[in-house]
Short mmCIF file of C-alpha atoms and ligand atoms in Angstrom, two decimals:
data_model
loop_
_atom_site.label_atom_id
_atom_site.label_comp_id
_atom_site.label_asym_id
_atom_site.label_seq_id
_atom_site.Cartn_x
_atom_site.Cartn_y
_atom_site.Cartn_z
CA MET A 700 27.93 26.76 13.53
CA PRO A 701 24.65 27.71 15.16
CA LYS A 702 22.03 28.61 12.25
CA THR A 703 20.50 31.68 14.08
CA LEU A 704 21.92 34.88 13.02
CA ILE A 705 21.68 37.12 16.12
CA GLU A 706 21.22 40.76 16.52
CA PRO A 707 24.80 42.04 16.21
CA PHE A 708 24.41 44.15 19.34
CA ARG A 709 23.11 44.31 22.73
CA ILE A 710 20.76 46.98 24.13
CA LYS A 711 21.93 49.55 26.39
CA SER A 712 19.08 51.93 26.60
CA VAL A 713 15.36 50.98 26.26
CA GLU A 714 12.11 52.73 25.04
CA PRO A 715 8.83 51.28 26.08
CA ILE A 716 6.15 50.36 23.69
CA ARG A 717 2.57 50.38 24.28
CA MET A 718 -0.37 47.84 23.64
CA THR A 719 -3.69 49.20 22.77
CA THR A 720 -6.99 47.40 22.61
CA ARG A 721 -8.75 46.83 19.35
CA SER A 722 -11.61 49.11 20.29
CA GLU A 723 -9.02 51.76 20.99
CA ARG A 724 -7.46 51.32 17.57
CA GLU A 725 -10.76 51.56 15.80
CA ARG A 726 -11.42 54.93 17.44
CA LEU A 727 -7.88 56.18 17.05
CA LEU A 728 -7.88 55.14 13.27
CA ALA A 729 -11.28 56.87 12.64
CA ALA A 730 -9.98 60.01 14.53
CA ALA A 731 -6.79 59.80 12.13
CA ASN A 732 -9.26 60.01 9.20
CA LEU A 733 -8.32 56.37 8.20
CA ASN A 734 -4.73 57.71 7.33
CA VAL A 735 -2.03 55.79 9.44
CA PHE A 736 0.24 58.94 8.87
CA LYS A 737 -1.96 60.76 11.13
CA LEU A 738 -1.87 58.54 14.20
CA HIS A 739 0.23 59.45 17.23
CA ALA A 740 3.25 57.41 17.27
CA GLU A 741 2.60 56.40 20.94
CA ASP A 742 -0.50 54.61 19.85
CA VAL A 743 1.55 52.32 17.53
CA LEU A 744 2.94 49.01 18.99
CA ILE A 745 5.25 48.29 16.15
CA ASP A 746 6.00 51.10 13.99
CA TRP A 747 7.26 50.26 10.52
CA LEU A 748 6.05 53.15 8.59
CA THR A 749 9.56 53.95 7.51
CA ASP A 750 13.18 52.85 8.14
CA SER A 751 14.20 56.59 7.48
CA GLY A 752 15.60 58.46 10.56
CA THR A 753 13.94 55.93 12.99
CA GLY A 754 16.86 53.77 13.68
CA ALA A 755 18.77 53.12 16.92
CA MET A 756 22.21 55.35 17.25
CA SER A 757 25.16 53.38 18.76
CA SER A 758 27.12 54.26 21.73
CA LYS A 759 29.93 55.51 19.44
CA GLN A 760 27.41 58.03 17.70
CA TRP A 761 26.12 59.22 20.92
CA ALA A 762 29.76 59.81 22.03
CA ALA A 763 30.47 61.56 18.87
CA ILE A 764 27.35 64.07 19.60
CA MET A 765 29.40 65.37 22.28
CA GLU A 766 32.05 66.38 19.82
CA GLY A 767 29.81 68.51 17.56
CA ASP A 768 31.49 71.82 16.64
CA GLU A 769 28.41 74.10 16.41
CA SER A 770 30.18 77.15 14.49
CA TYR A 771 28.33 78.74 11.85
CA ALA A 772 31.17 78.55 9.29
CA GLY A 773 33.93 76.03 8.92
CA ALA A 774 32.87 73.80 11.63
CA ARG A 775 35.37 70.89 12.50
CA SER A 776 32.30 68.58 12.17
CA PHE A 777 31.84 69.66 8.77
CA TYR A 778 35.66 68.68 7.87
CA ARG A 779 35.44 65.35 9.56
CA LEU A 780 32.31 64.40 7.71
CA GLU A 781 33.81 65.61 4.44
CA ALA A 782 36.79 63.39 4.94
CA VAL A 783 34.62 60.26 5.46
CA LEU A 784 32.62 61.16 2.42
CA LYS A 785 35.75 61.96 0.04
CA GLU A 786 37.22 58.58 1.14
CA LEU A 787 34.16 56.54 0.35
CA THR A 788 32.79 58.58 -2.58
CA GLY A 789 36.05 60.09 -4.23
CA MET A 790 34.09 63.02 -4.84
CA ARG A 791 35.57 66.32 -4.20
CA TYR A 792 32.49 68.69 -3.75
CA PHE A 793 30.21 68.00 -0.78
CA VAL A 794 27.38 70.12 0.89
CA PRO A 795 25.21 68.77 3.82
CA THR A 796 21.36 68.99 3.66
CA HIS A 797 18.83 68.52 6.57
CA GLN A 798 17.48 65.23 4.46
CA GLY A 799 17.41 63.69 1.29
CA ARG A 800 14.62 65.73 -0.26
CA ALA A 801 16.47 68.96 0.50
CA ALA A 802 19.24 67.43 -1.50
CA GLU A 803 17.14 66.76 -4.22
CA LYS A 804 15.54 70.04 -4.34
CA VAL A 805 18.81 71.73 -4.14
CA LEU A 806 20.46 69.67 -6.78
CA PHE A 807 17.44 69.72 -9.22
CA THR A 808 16.97 73.44 -8.85
CA ALA A 809 20.65 73.73 -10.22
CA ALA A 810 20.76 71.15 -12.91
CA CYS A 811 17.32 70.88 -14.39
CA LYS A 812 14.72 73.13 -16.28
CA LYS A 813 11.32 72.94 -17.31
CA GLY A 814 10.63 70.28 -20.30
CA ASP A 815 13.66 68.23 -19.05
CA ILE A 816 13.43 64.32 -18.55
CA VAL A 817 15.16 62.39 -15.88
CA PRO A 818 15.18 58.42 -16.23
CA ASN A 819 15.49 56.38 -13.13
CA ASN A 820 15.01 52.82 -12.49
CA CYS A 821 12.11 54.19 -9.98
CA HIS A 822 11.85 57.69 -8.49
CA PHE A 823 11.20 58.06 -4.98
CA ASP A 824 8.03 59.81 -4.19
CA THR A 825 10.08 63.10 -3.05
CA THR A 826 12.44 62.55 -5.90
CA ARG A 827 9.53 62.46 -8.41
CA ALA A 828 7.63 65.39 -6.79
CA ASN A 829 10.90 67.60 -6.76
CA LEU A 830 11.29 67.04 -10.46
CA GLU A 831 7.67 67.37 -11.34
CA VAL A 832 7.42 70.73 -9.27
CA LEU A 833 10.07 72.16 -11.83
CA GLY A 834 8.15 70.95 -14.76
CA VAL A 835 10.51 67.97 -15.27
CA GLU A 836 9.33 64.58 -16.32
CA ALA A 837 10.34 61.74 -13.93
CA LEU A 838 10.60 58.42 -15.92
CA ASP A 839 10.59 55.00 -14.10
CA MET A 840 12.56 52.59 -16.29
CA VAL A 841 13.14 49.53 -14.05
CA ILE A 842 13.49 46.30 -15.79
CA ALA A 843 10.40 44.26 -16.32
CA GLU A 844 11.02 41.89 -13.54
CA GLY A 845 11.08 44.82 -11.09
CA THR A 846 7.23 45.43 -11.46
CA GLN A 847 6.37 41.87 -11.01
CA PRO A 848 6.37 40.97 -7.27
CA ALA A 849 6.31 37.22 -7.46
CA THR A 850 9.18 37.10 -10.17
CA ILE A 851 12.54 36.11 -8.67
CA HIS A 852 15.57 37.95 -9.88
CA PRO A 853 18.66 38.77 -8.14
CA PHE A 854 18.78 42.41 -9.15
CA LYS A 855 15.16 43.63 -9.68
CA GLY A 856 16.40 47.13 -9.05
CA ASN A 857 18.26 47.22 -12.35
CA ILE A 858 17.44 49.71 -15.04
CA ASP A 859 16.16 48.89 -18.41
CA LEU A 860 19.14 50.18 -20.34
CA GLY A 861 17.33 49.49 -23.82
CA ARG A 862 14.68 51.98 -22.83
CA VAL A 863 17.45 54.60 -21.52
CA GLN A 864 19.14 54.28 -24.84
CA MET A 865 15.85 54.74 -26.66
CA LEU A 866 15.10 57.97 -24.50
CA LEU A 867 18.61 59.24 -25.08
CA GLU A 868 18.42 58.57 -29.07
CA THR A 869 14.89 60.16 -29.27
CA LYS A 870 14.90 62.91 -26.59
CA GLY A 871 18.50 63.23 -25.56
CA ASP A 872 18.43 66.97 -25.58
CA HIS A 873 16.00 67.10 -22.92
CA VAL A 874 17.84 64.67 -20.58
CA PRO A 875 20.04 66.76 -18.06
CA PHE A 876 21.46 63.62 -16.43
CA GLY A 877 20.45 59.87 -15.81
CA MET A 878 19.62 58.70 -12.21
CA ILE A 879 19.77 55.28 -10.21
CA THR A 880 18.29 54.60 -6.94
CA VAL A 881 20.10 52.25 -4.77
CA THR A 882 18.47 50.09 -3.49
CA ASN A 883 15.17 50.59 -5.50
CA ASN A 884 13.01 51.57 -2.59
CA THR A 885 9.74 52.05 -4.79
CA GLY A 886 10.20 48.86 -6.49
CA GLY A 887 10.56 46.77 -3.27
CA GLY A 888 14.06 47.88 -1.82
CA GLN A 889 15.53 45.72 -4.67
CA PRO A 890 19.12 45.98 -5.48
CA VAL A 891 20.92 47.09 -8.50
CA SER A 892 23.95 45.25 -9.72
CA MET A 893 27.48 46.53 -10.28
CA ALA A 894 27.13 45.18 -13.64
CA ASN A 895 23.92 47.41 -14.26
CA ILE A 896 25.59 50.43 -12.81
CA ARG A 897 28.69 50.06 -14.94
CA ALA A 898 26.74 49.64 -18.29
CA TYR A 899 24.51 52.68 -17.36
CA ALA A 900 27.34 54.69 -16.78
CA ALA A 901 28.91 53.73 -19.80
CA LEU A 902 25.81 54.60 -21.91
CA LEU A 903 25.47 57.95 -20.17
CA LYS A 904 29.00 58.80 -20.96
CA ARG A 905 28.49 57.92 -24.70
CA TYR A 906 25.66 60.54 -24.62
CA HIS A 907 27.74 63.02 -22.58
CA LYS A 908 25.23 62.90 -19.67
CA PRO A 909 26.31 63.01 -16.03
CA PHE A 910 25.27 59.98 -13.79
CA ILE A 911 23.64 60.94 -10.60
CA MET A 912 22.91 58.20 -7.82
CA ASP A 913 20.35 58.45 -5.02
CA VAL A 914 22.31 56.60 -2.41
CA CYS A 915 19.96 56.23 0.66
CA ARG A 916 20.48 52.57 1.00
CA PHE A 917 24.03 52.21 -0.74
CA ALA A 918 25.35 50.02 2.08
CA GLU A 919 22.52 47.47 1.88
CA ASN A 920 22.95 47.55 -2.00
CA ALA A 921 26.68 46.89 -1.79
CA MET A 922 25.84 43.72 0.51
CA PHE A 923 23.63 42.47 -2.03
CA ILE A 924 26.35 42.82 -4.41
CA LYS A 925 28.66 41.00 -2.41
CA LEU A 926 26.20 38.05 -1.76
CA ARG A 927 24.77 37.78 -5.32
CA GLU A 928 27.29 39.08 -7.80
CA PRO A 929 30.09 36.27 -7.79
CA GLU A 930 32.75 38.54 -8.98
CA PHE A 931 32.35 40.54 -5.69
CA ALA A 932 32.09 37.47 -3.25
CA GLN A 933 35.68 38.37 -1.90
CA THR A 934 35.47 41.88 -1.98
CA SER A 935 34.93 44.14 1.10
CA ILE A 936 32.01 46.20 1.48
CA ARG A 937 34.00 49.15 1.54
CA ASP A 938 35.65 48.35 -1.90
CA ILE A 939 32.16 47.53 -3.27
CA VAL A 940 30.90 50.91 -2.23
CA LYS A 941 33.80 52.84 -3.64
CA GLU A 942 33.43 51.01 -6.86
CA MET A 943 29.84 51.88 -6.93
CA PHE A 944 30.50 55.55 -6.42
CA SER A 945 33.53 55.40 -8.89
CA TYR A 946 31.06 55.38 -11.86
CA ALA A 947 28.82 58.32 -10.65
CA ASP A 948 29.24 62.05 -11.33
CA GLY A 949 27.26 62.75 -8.10
CA ALA A 950 24.78 61.50 -5.48
CA THR A 951 22.13 62.70 -3.45
CA MET A 952 21.44 61.01 -0.06
CA SER A 953 19.04 60.81 2.86
CA ALA A 954 21.45 59.77 5.64
CA LYS A 955 18.45 58.85 7.73
CA LYS A 956 18.80 55.49 5.87
CA ASP A 957 22.36 54.00 5.82
CA GLY A 958 23.76 57.15 7.30
CA MET A 959 22.41 55.67 10.40
CA VAL A 960 21.15 58.97 11.73
CA ASN A 961 17.86 60.42 12.77
CA ILE A 962 18.33 63.36 10.49
CA GLY A 963 20.56 64.62 7.66
CA GLY A 964 21.53 64.18 3.97
CA PHE A 965 24.14 65.62 1.45
CA ILE A 966 25.06 66.19 -1.96
CA VAL A 967 28.44 65.08 -3.30
CA LEU A 968 29.63 65.96 -7.04
CA ARG A 969 32.70 65.13 -8.85
CA SER A 970 32.84 68.53 -10.67
CA ASP A 971 32.01 71.89 -9.86
CA GLU A 972 29.72 72.69 -12.66
CA TRP A 973 26.58 73.02 -10.47
CA MET A 974 28.30 73.83 -7.44
CA ASP A 975 27.88 77.71 -7.45
CA ALA A 976 24.20 77.18 -8.05
CA VAL A 977 24.00 74.40 -5.51
CA ARG A 978 25.60 76.78 -2.92
CA ASN A 979 23.22 79.56 -3.50
CA THR A 980 20.08 77.73 -3.29
CA LEU A 981 21.56 76.07 -0.20
CA ILE A 982 22.19 79.42 1.41
CA LEU A 983 18.66 80.46 0.52
CA THR A 984 16.80 77.61 1.71
CA GLU A 985 19.01 75.22 3.97
CA GLY A 986 22.00 77.29 5.53
CA PHE A 987 25.50 78.13 5.17
CA PRO A 988 27.25 75.36 2.99
CA THR A 989 29.46 74.05 5.77
CA TYR A 990 26.33 73.16 7.96
CA GLY A 991 23.25 72.97 5.42
CA GLY A 992 20.46 72.97 8.03
CA MET A 993 22.29 70.43 10.17
CA ALA A 994 23.57 70.89 13.64
CA GLY A 995 27.44 70.05 14.11
CA ARG A 996 26.47 67.17 16.56
CA ASP A 997 24.29 65.72 13.80
CA LEU A 998 27.15 65.79 11.25
CA GLU A 999 29.50 64.00 13.58
CA ALA A 1000 26.87 61.29 14.11
CA MET A 1001 26.74 60.84 10.49
CA ALA A 1002 30.36 60.43 10.12
CA VAL A 1003 30.30 57.57 12.44
CA GLY A 1004 27.14 56.06 11.18
CA LEU A 1005 28.26 55.80 7.32
CA GLU A 1006 31.11 53.84 8.76
CA GLU A 1007 29.08 51.53 10.92
CA ALA A 1008 26.74 50.90 7.87
CA LEU A 1009 29.84 49.19 6.22
CA GLN A 1010 30.12 46.54 9.00
CA GLU A 1011 29.53 43.08 7.22
CA ASP A 1012 28.01 41.47 10.25
CA TYR A 1013 25.41 44.21 10.59
CA LEU A 1014 24.55 44.07 7.00
CA ARG A 1015 24.19 40.32 7.11
CA TYR A 1016 21.92 40.68 10.00
CA ARG A 1017 20.17 43.50 8.34
CA LEU A 1018 19.17 41.58 5.16
CA ARG A 1019 18.44 38.44 7.02
CA THR A 1020 15.75 40.21 9.11
CA ALA A 1021 13.59 41.07 5.94
CA GLU A 1022 14.42 37.48 4.47
CA TYR A 1023 13.02 35.84 7.77
CA LEU A 1024 9.62 37.77 7.71
CA GLY A 1025 9.42 36.86 4.19
CA GLU A 1026 9.80 33.15 5.02
CA ARG A 1027 7.20 33.43 7.74
CA LEU A 1028 4.87 35.35 5.24
CA GLU A 1029 5.57 32.62 2.36
CA SER A 1030 4.19 29.87 4.90
CA ALA A 1031 1.12 31.65 5.46
CA GLY A 1032 0.44 31.91 1.77
CA ILE A 1033 0.93 35.60 1.67
CA GLY A 1034 2.27 37.26 -1.49
CA PHE A 1035 5.26 39.75 -1.33
CA VAL A 1036 7.88 41.28 -3.38
CA LYS A 1037 10.51 38.49 -3.92
CA PRO A 1038 13.17 38.21 -2.99
CA THR A 1039 12.83 40.53 0.06
CA GLY A 1040 14.75 43.68 -0.31
CA GLY A 1041 17.11 45.23 1.97
CA HIS A 1042 15.09 47.47 4.37
CA ALA A 1043 11.62 46.41 4.01
CA VAL A 1044 9.19 43.63 3.15
CA TYR A 1045 6.48 44.74 0.60
CA ILE A 1046 3.29 42.73 1.01
CA ASP A 1047 1.28 42.35 -2.19
CA ALA A 1048 -2.01 43.41 -1.16
CA LYS A 1049 -3.62 41.98 -4.21
CA THR A 1050 -2.87 38.48 -2.83
CA VAL A 1051 -4.67 39.37 0.46
CA LEU A 1052 -7.51 41.06 -1.00
CA PRO A 1053 -7.90 39.59 -4.70
CA ASN A 1054 -11.51 40.88 -5.22
CA MET A 1055 -11.20 44.43 -3.89
CA PRO A 1056 -11.26 46.83 -6.83
CA VAL A 1057 -8.27 49.17 -7.18
CA ALA A 1058 -10.48 52.09 -6.81
CA HIS A 1059 -11.07 51.09 -3.19
CA TYR A 1060 -7.39 51.02 -2.54
CA PRO A 1061 -6.59 47.61 -1.51
CA ALA A 1062 -2.99 48.32 -0.20
CA TRP A 1063 -4.26 51.19 1.84
CA ALA A 1064 -7.00 48.98 3.30
CA LEU A 1065 -4.43 46.21 4.06
CA CYS A 1066 -2.46 48.90 6.06
CA ASN A 1067 -5.37 49.87 7.93
CA ALA A 1068 -6.24 46.26 8.74
CA LEU A 1069 -2.65 45.72 10.30
CA TYR A 1070 -3.12 48.51 12.47
CA LEU A 1071 -6.53 47.45 13.66
CA GLU A 1072 -5.50 43.81 14.08
CA GLY A 1073 -2.13 44.33 15.85
CA GLY A 1074 -1.30 47.74 16.28
CA ILE A 1075 1.25 47.54 13.57
CA ARG A 1076 2.03 50.68 11.11
CA GLY A 1077 3.23 50.03 7.57
CA VAL A 1078 3.02 52.42 4.65
CA GLU A 1079 0.77 52.04 1.61
CA ILE A 1080 2.65 52.11 -1.77
CA GLY A 1081 -0.03 51.96 -4.14
CA SER A 1082 -2.59 53.91 -5.85
CA VAL A 1083 -2.84 56.30 -2.95
CA MET A 1084 0.77 57.12 -3.20
CA PHE A 1085 1.27 57.04 -6.95
CA GLY A 1086 -2.22 57.29 -8.45
CA LYS A 1087 -3.56 60.72 -9.55
CA ARG A 1088 -6.90 62.35 -9.45
CA LEU A 1089 -7.38 64.05 -13.08
CA ALA A 1090 -9.24 67.09 -13.75
CA ASP A 1091 -12.27 65.32 -14.86
CA GLY A 1092 -12.47 63.45 -11.25
CA THR A 1093 -11.30 60.23 -12.73
CA GLU A 1094 -8.21 58.62 -11.34
CA THR A 1095 -4.97 56.83 -12.64
CA PHE A 1096 -4.01 53.88 -10.54
CA HIS A 1097 -0.46 52.56 -9.78
CA ASN A 1098 0.52 49.06 -11.18
CA MET A 1099 1.37 47.53 -7.85
CA GLU A 1100 -0.66 47.51 -4.60
CA LEU A 1101 1.96 47.15 -1.86
CA VAL A 1102 1.97 47.60 1.72
CA ARG A 1103 5.70 48.42 2.84
CA LEU A 1104 6.77 47.17 6.40
CA ALA A 1105 10.11 48.99 6.74
CA PHE A 1106 12.49 48.06 9.47
CA PRO A 1107 14.27 50.83 11.63
CA ARG A 1108 17.89 50.13 11.91
CA ARG A 1109 19.04 47.98 15.06
CA MET A 1110 15.78 48.68 16.74
CA TYR A 1111 13.33 45.74 16.81
CA THR A 1112 14.44 42.07 17.82
CA GLN A 1113 13.12 38.70 16.30
CA SER A 1114 10.35 38.52 18.90
CA HIS A 1115 8.67 41.61 17.27
CA PHE A 1116 8.99 39.96 13.83
CA ASP A 1117 7.46 36.69 14.95
CA TYR A 1118 4.55 38.84 16.39
CA ALA A 1119 4.21 40.73 13.20
CA ALA A 1120 4.05 37.46 11.24
CA GLU A 1121 1.12 36.13 13.43
CA VAL A 1122 -0.70 39.51 13.15
CA ILE A 1123 -0.34 39.48 9.18
CA ALA A 1124 -1.54 35.76 9.06
CA GLU A 1125 -4.60 36.48 11.14
CA VAL A 1126 -5.37 39.51 8.91
CA LYS A 1127 -5.40 37.19 5.66
CA GLU A 1128 -7.57 34.79 7.65
CA LYS A 1129 -10.13 37.52 8.12
CA ALA A 1130 -9.94 39.39 4.60
CA ASN A 1131 -13.15 39.32 3.82
CA GLU A 1132 -13.83 41.68 6.55
CA ILE A 1133 -11.42 44.14 5.43
CA ARG A 1134 -13.14 47.31 3.98
CA GLY A 1135 -11.72 49.70 1.25
CA VAL A 1136 -11.65 53.52 1.43
CA ARG A 1137 -12.35 56.30 -0.66
CA ILE A 1138 -10.39 59.79 -0.44
CA VAL A 1139 -12.63 62.67 0.68
CA LYS A 1140 -9.68 65.18 0.91
CA GLN A 1141 -6.30 65.49 -0.90
CA ALA A 1142 -3.46 67.70 -1.59
CA PRO A 1143 -2.15 68.19 -5.16
CA TYR A 1144 1.33 66.57 -4.43
CA LEU A 1145 2.12 63.53 -2.13
CA ARG A 1146 -1.29 63.10 -1.12
CA HIS A 1147 -0.77 60.07 0.91
CA PHE A 1148 0.70 62.05 3.78
CA SER A 1149 -2.26 64.07 4.41
CA CYS A 1150 -5.44 62.84 2.85
CA ASP A 1151 -8.50 62.09 4.57
CA CYS A 1152 -10.51 59.00 3.88
CA GLU A 1153 -13.77 57.26 4.74
CA TRP A 1154 -14.76 53.76 4.50
CA VAL A 1155 -16.36 52.65 1.49
N1 LIG B 394 15.30 58.83 -1.99
C1 LIG B 394 14.79 57.66 -1.44
C2 LIG B 394 15.13 56.40 -2.41
C3 LIG B 394 14.13 57.60 -0.37
O1 LIG B 394 13.73 56.42 0.12
C4 LIG B 394 13.80 58.70 0.26
C5 LIG B 394 12.91 58.76 1.76
C6 LIG B 394 14.33 60.00 -0.12
C7 LIG B 394 15.13 59.86 -1.32
C8 LIG B 394 13.97 61.11 0.51
O2 LIG B 394 14.70 61.28 1.72
O3 LIG B 394 13.17 61.36 3.38
O4 LIG B 394 15.45 62.25 3.94
O5 LIG B 394 13.78 63.62 2.57
N2 LIG B 394 12.57 57.77 1.96
C9 LIG B 394 11.76 57.57 3.34
C10 LIG B 394 10.90 56.20 3.22
C11 LIG B 394 10.98 58.67 3.51
O6 LIG B 394 10.07 55.97 4.11
O7 LIG B 394 11.17 55.47 2.45
P1 LIG B 394 14.33 62.03 3.08
#
């Protein structure tokens, strides 16, 4: 058997990308106030800002787009997607939303109140923000290994059940439900094991708490379970997915990830307890419950995409992509979250810039350096994203300084990855030239999206 795992698709439609010069990039980054979110995408050569909504749709999805039923109420496209979701999740209630954070907002508004506490392995930034804006405390309780980039563990996304139990014992009255994020994006795209999901579900059940999953990357998580949890070595991805969902009482999803679409999301729930409130908020802010802010054609594309995400050869190639870049970084002596996760590689900026103070935001600085060196755009997952400026002007910092390179699905080929590996190695060679930044303007929530910075 040849050892190269090839991209399991061929290209039918191409989109040119554009190289810029270093001096152009210096000018462009300065104009973006040293914040890569503010660059024009056209000025980026390899765009690994996110795997969210950026992937390539298949010819089958494009064909399904033509089947879209744009009726305001009761569209055929809604029922088609509902059938796919009922089969996969086993849950009775479903509403579409325009993306993941809308699902979060709608569900949390229905299920939480001020003073509540929600445990999760790690809350994604929008999940955290949507809870905090309601006055809810979002607690990250990932296992200790999950916060140590260099520690190898097959399921670094697992939640620490001892800590959850302690929370339920001492403050259980304030916990409306328990959450888990598969895969654990903020902690390195790391998977959660079926054993952990089962045990967490059982624990929550003992305390009569519903179990809500954030399932953005459920298919990638299922593939990790198949590869790493011996019990599932012979189980199909579909059956693993079904078992994962069988333990949950509900889920929120950004379909822009494993839904393989450019826009979309949903809420599924097993019981109708929150459904009236969900529908009411949905109608107020998203749209009628059978379209939820989506076009019928996009619901069709999602119905096809959710099935395509379960294909094993696709998932094998998908996970191998991150692993391959990891191997290249390893040989260049660059630290990253190990083992590599499903959708991204997370460079540990502290291994490239060991002497830069966190107050100069090393991961942000590295992100800027990757753009300047090779036109590559990643995203900082460090103290700009998760730090906070306090009233007295001081800051709290995040425990990790990571640069995430997230891979759009079915979009970049191996030579793009080879190029990136060379650029990253080059940046490490010139690390002493990399400058930190200070934030000169910021928003109270999710400041990384819009902050302005200047060089230290
Ligand atoms: N939950 C997780 C685990 C996510 O990764 C995201 C989005 C969301 C919820 C929110 O979904 O963007 O559709 O509103 N993650 C993207 C990312 C933005 O780049 O990781 P959304």
